[in-house]
Each structure stands twice: as C-alpha cells, then as structure tokens.
C-alpha positions as CSV (number, residue, x, y, z in Angstrom):
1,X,170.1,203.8,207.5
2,X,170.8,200.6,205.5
3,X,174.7,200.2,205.8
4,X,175.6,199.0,201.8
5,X,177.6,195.4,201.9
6,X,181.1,195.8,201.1
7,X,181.9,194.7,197.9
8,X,184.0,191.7,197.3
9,X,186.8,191.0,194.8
10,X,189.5,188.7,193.7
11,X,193.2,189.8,195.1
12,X,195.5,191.3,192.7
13,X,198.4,189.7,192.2
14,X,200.6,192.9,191.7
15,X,200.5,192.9,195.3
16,X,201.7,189.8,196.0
17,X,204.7,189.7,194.4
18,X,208.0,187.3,195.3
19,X,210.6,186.1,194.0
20,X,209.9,183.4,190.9
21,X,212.0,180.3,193.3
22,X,213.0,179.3,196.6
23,X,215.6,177.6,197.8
24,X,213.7,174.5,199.6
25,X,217.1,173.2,201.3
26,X,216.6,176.0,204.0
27,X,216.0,176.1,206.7
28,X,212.3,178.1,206.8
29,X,210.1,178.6,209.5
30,X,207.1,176.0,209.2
31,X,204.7,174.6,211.6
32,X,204.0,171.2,210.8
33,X,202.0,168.2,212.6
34,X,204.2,165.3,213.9
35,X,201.4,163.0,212.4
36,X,198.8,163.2,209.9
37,X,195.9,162.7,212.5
38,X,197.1,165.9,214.3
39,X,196.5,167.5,211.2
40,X,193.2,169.8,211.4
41,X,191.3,169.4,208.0
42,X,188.4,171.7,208.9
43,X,190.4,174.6,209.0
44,X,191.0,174.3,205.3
45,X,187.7,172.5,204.1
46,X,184.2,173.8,205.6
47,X,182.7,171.4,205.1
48,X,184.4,168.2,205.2
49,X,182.4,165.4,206.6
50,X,184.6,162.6,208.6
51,X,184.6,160.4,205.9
52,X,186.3,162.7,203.6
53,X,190.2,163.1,202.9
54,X,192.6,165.2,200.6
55,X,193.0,163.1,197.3
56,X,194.1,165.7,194.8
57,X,198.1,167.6,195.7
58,X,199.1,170.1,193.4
59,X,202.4,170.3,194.6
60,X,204.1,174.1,194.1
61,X,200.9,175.5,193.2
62,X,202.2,179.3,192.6
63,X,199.4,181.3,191.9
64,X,196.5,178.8,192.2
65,X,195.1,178.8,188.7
66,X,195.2,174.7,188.3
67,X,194.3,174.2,191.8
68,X,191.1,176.3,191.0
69,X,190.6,174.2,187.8
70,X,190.7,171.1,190.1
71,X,187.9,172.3,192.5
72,X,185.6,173.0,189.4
73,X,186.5,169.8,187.9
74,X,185.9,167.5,191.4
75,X,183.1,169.1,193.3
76,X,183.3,166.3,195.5
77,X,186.7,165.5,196.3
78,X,189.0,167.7,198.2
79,X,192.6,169.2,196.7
80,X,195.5,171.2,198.1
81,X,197.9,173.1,196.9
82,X,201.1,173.5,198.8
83,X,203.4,176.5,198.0
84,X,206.7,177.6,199.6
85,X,206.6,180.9,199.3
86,X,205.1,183.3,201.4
87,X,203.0,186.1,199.7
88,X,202.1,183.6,196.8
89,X,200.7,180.8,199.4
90,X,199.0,184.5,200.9
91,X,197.6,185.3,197.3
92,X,196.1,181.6,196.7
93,X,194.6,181.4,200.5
94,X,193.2,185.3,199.4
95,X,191.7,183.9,196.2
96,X,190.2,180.9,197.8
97,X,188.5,183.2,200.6
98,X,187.0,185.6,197.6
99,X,185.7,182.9,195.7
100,X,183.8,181.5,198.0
101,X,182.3,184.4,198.8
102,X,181.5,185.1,195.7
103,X,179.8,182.0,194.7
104,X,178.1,180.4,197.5
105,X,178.5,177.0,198.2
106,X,181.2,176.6,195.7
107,X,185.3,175.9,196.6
108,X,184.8,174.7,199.8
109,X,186.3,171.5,198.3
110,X,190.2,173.5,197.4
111,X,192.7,174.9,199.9
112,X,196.3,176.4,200.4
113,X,199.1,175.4,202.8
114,X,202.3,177.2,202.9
115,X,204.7,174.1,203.4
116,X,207.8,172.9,202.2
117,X,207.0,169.6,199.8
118,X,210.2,168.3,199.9
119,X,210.7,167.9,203.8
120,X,206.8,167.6,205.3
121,X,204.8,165.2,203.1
122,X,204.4,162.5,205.3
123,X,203.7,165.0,207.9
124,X,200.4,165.8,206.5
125,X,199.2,162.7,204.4
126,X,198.4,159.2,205.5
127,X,200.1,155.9,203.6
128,X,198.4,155.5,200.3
129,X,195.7,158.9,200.9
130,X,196.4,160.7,197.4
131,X,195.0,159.9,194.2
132,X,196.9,162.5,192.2
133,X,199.9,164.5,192.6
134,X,200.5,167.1,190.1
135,X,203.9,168.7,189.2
136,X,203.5,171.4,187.0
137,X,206.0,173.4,185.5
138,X,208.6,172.8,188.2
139,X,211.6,175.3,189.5
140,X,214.1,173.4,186.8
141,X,217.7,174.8,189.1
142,X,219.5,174.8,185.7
143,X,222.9,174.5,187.8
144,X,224.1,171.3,188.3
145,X,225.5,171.7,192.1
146,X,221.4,172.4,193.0
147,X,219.8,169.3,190.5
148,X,219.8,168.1,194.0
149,X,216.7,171.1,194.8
150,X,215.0,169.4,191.7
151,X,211.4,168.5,193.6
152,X,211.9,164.9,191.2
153,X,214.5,163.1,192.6
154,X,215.3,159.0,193.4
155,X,214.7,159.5,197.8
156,X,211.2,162.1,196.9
157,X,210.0,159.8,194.5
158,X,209.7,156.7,197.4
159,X,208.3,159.4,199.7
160,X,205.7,160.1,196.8
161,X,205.2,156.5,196.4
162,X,204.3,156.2,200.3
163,X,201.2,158.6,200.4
164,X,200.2,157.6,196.7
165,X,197.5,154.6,196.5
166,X,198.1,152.4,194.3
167,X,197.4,153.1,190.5
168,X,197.5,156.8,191.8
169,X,199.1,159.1,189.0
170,X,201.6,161.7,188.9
171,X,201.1,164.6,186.3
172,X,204.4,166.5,185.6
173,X,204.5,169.1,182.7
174,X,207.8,171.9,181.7
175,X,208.8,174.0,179.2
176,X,212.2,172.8,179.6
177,X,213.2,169.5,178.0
178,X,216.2,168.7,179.8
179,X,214.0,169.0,183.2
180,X,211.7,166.7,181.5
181,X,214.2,164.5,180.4
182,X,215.2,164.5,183.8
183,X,212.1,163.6,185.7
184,X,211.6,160.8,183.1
185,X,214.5,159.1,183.6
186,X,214.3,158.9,187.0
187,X,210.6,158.0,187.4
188,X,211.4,155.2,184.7
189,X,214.2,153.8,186.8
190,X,212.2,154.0,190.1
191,X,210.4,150.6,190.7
192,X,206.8,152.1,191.8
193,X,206.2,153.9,188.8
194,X,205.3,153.0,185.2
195,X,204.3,156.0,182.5
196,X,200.9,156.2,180.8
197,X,201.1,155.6,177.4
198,X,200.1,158.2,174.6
199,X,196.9,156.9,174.3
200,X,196.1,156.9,177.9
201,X,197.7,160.7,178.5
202,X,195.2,161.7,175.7
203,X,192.5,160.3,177.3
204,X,192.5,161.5,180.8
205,X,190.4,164.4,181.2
206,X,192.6,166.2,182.9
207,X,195.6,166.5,180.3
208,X,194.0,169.4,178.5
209,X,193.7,171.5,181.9
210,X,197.7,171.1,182.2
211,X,198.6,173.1,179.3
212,X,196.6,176.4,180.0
213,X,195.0,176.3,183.5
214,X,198.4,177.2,185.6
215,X,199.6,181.1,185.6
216,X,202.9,179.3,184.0
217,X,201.2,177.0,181.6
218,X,199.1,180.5,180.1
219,X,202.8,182.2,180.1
220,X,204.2,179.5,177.8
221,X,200.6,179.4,175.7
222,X,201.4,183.1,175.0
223,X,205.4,182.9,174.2
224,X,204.4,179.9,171.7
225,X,206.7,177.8,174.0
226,X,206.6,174.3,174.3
227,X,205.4,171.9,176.8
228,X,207.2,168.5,177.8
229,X,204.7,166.0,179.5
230,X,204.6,162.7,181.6
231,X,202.4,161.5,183.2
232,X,203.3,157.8,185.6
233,X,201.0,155.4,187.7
234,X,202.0,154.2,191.0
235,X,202.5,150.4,190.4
C-alpha cells in the first residue's frame, strides 16, 4: 500500500500570536557567537557556497512578509530577518520551512534569527558585510522615559555604520510622523549617513515593496494610514 505524502501548508498565524512589542532593554535569554566567524551560516542557508555572506538585514522582521519579498526579489543574495520575540521568530522560521517545501529550490537564499538587534549585531556580522538594513515600521515607545528603546538612536546608529559597507543604505518607513521625525533627525546629525534624495528614493526598486509587502505596511494600506519614509547611505 502506497502511504499518501503529507500535505504541506503555510503556518497560521492565529497560532502564533504575542504581544505587538518587547521590551529590548531586558535581559532575554539569547545564545549568541562571541564572533562573527563562530557564526554557523549553513544552518540558516542550504546552500550557501563559501564565498557567500548575509547582505540584506530586515531588522524586526515580525511576521516575515518583506523578508519574503526580499528573497524573491534577490535570488542570489542572502537576507535575514532578526525578530525578538518568540512565537513570531517561530512563525517566520515556520514559513521559511513551508515554502521551501513547497517550491523547490526556491528561499534557500532568506532566514530567521530570534536575536535582540540592539545588543548582538556585531556578534553576528563582520565590519562593512551589509548592503541594506531595513527598518520598517518600528515599535515607536510613544513615552518619553523609553525613546531610549527606540531601535534609531545616536550609539545604534555607529554600531549600524560598523557592519554597513560603504554606500550601504538604510530603509526606514512608519506610520507615525513624530517617530519619523525622530529617526531623521538623528540620522541627519550622525556623520556616516547622508539621505537619498526624492528622486533617488523613487527610483530604487525597492521603495514600492516598503509600503505593502510587510504584515504592518498592508495594515496601514487598509486603514488609509499614512506612511513617513527615509531612506540614508552610509557615507
């Protein structure tokens, strides 16, 4: 008797449920490498060849929607998504697995790490290794006693700067103008970044994907919110 393959789906996210932030000035329970050459890539990527590195960061990737985007938009260069929280990080590693599965060959080139951003960056990536770093739709900690959890900030911004290459661009997007007044006024005052100007924020290919690919860009798409982006070069 032929046993019939098991069917495979995408995971719900109804089961994955958490609550929307985190407070990333705890003190969680992470494993992390004491250097980036500890770091073991071929867990994440299949089929990384040793010439290959992580370029792409989505950096508090929630469900994994953009992150997904990416891997269809780069076939051939490798992103990650880092997320704090527990079962979302679960759900995105989930949805990685079951697309794979269900097309062949195909996001071997995306992956999940459940890490804290703001504490283990350097941990993981080598001086100069990323080519984008994307910040989309940021925790905005509306309180002014935790602006100081805000993931843009003067000391993360030099930390971003060290495993950015040079002419490497940071994509930020919110629905909340005083967060994105915020992150503009300190990138601007930080010597290692200069923004894009209209013209060039039109142009990238990528700018489209940042209003609608995200689980939170589609939310704001649907409430008729608005969307606040910058988007800076390492200099």
């Amino acid at each position: 008797m032929v046993q019939e393959p098991c069917s495979i789906s995408l995971p719900q996210k109804r089961y994955y449920r958490q609550r929307a932030h985190s407070n990333p000035i705890a003190d969680h329970c992470f494993d992390y490498p004491a250097h980036p050459d500890n770091v073991n890539w071929q867990e994440f990527y299949p089929n990384i060849t040793p010439d290959q590195h992580v370029e792409f960061a989505d950096i508090g990737c929630g469900y994994g929607g953009f992150l997904v985007t990416l891997g269809e938009m780069f076939p051939d260069r490798l992103a990650i998504g880092l997320e704090i929280r527990v079962k979302v990080s679960d759900y995105v590693m989930d949805r990685i697995k079951a697309l794979r599965t269900l097309h062949q060959g195909k996001y071997n080139n995306i992956a999940c790490l459940r890490t804290n951003a703001m504490k283990y960056l350097p941990n993981y990536f080598r001086k100069a290794q990323l080519d984008k770093m994307f910040f989309l739709y940021p925790d905005p900690h509306f309180k002014r006693a935790k602006h100081k959890w805000r993931i843009i900030n003067q000391a993360l911004l030099s930390e971003y700067a060290y495993v950015l290459r040079k002419g490497g661009l940071v994509y930020t997007m919110t629905d909340v103008e005083d967060l994105h007044n915020w992150i503009v006024q300190h990138m601007e005052k930080h010597p290692l970044y200069e923004r894009l100007t209209d013209e060039e924020e039109k142009t990238d290919p990528i700018t489209p994907k940042l209003y609608h690919s995200s689980e939170e860009g589609t939310k704001v798409v649907r409430n008729k919110g608005d969307h606040f982006l910058a988007i800076f070069r390492r200099i």
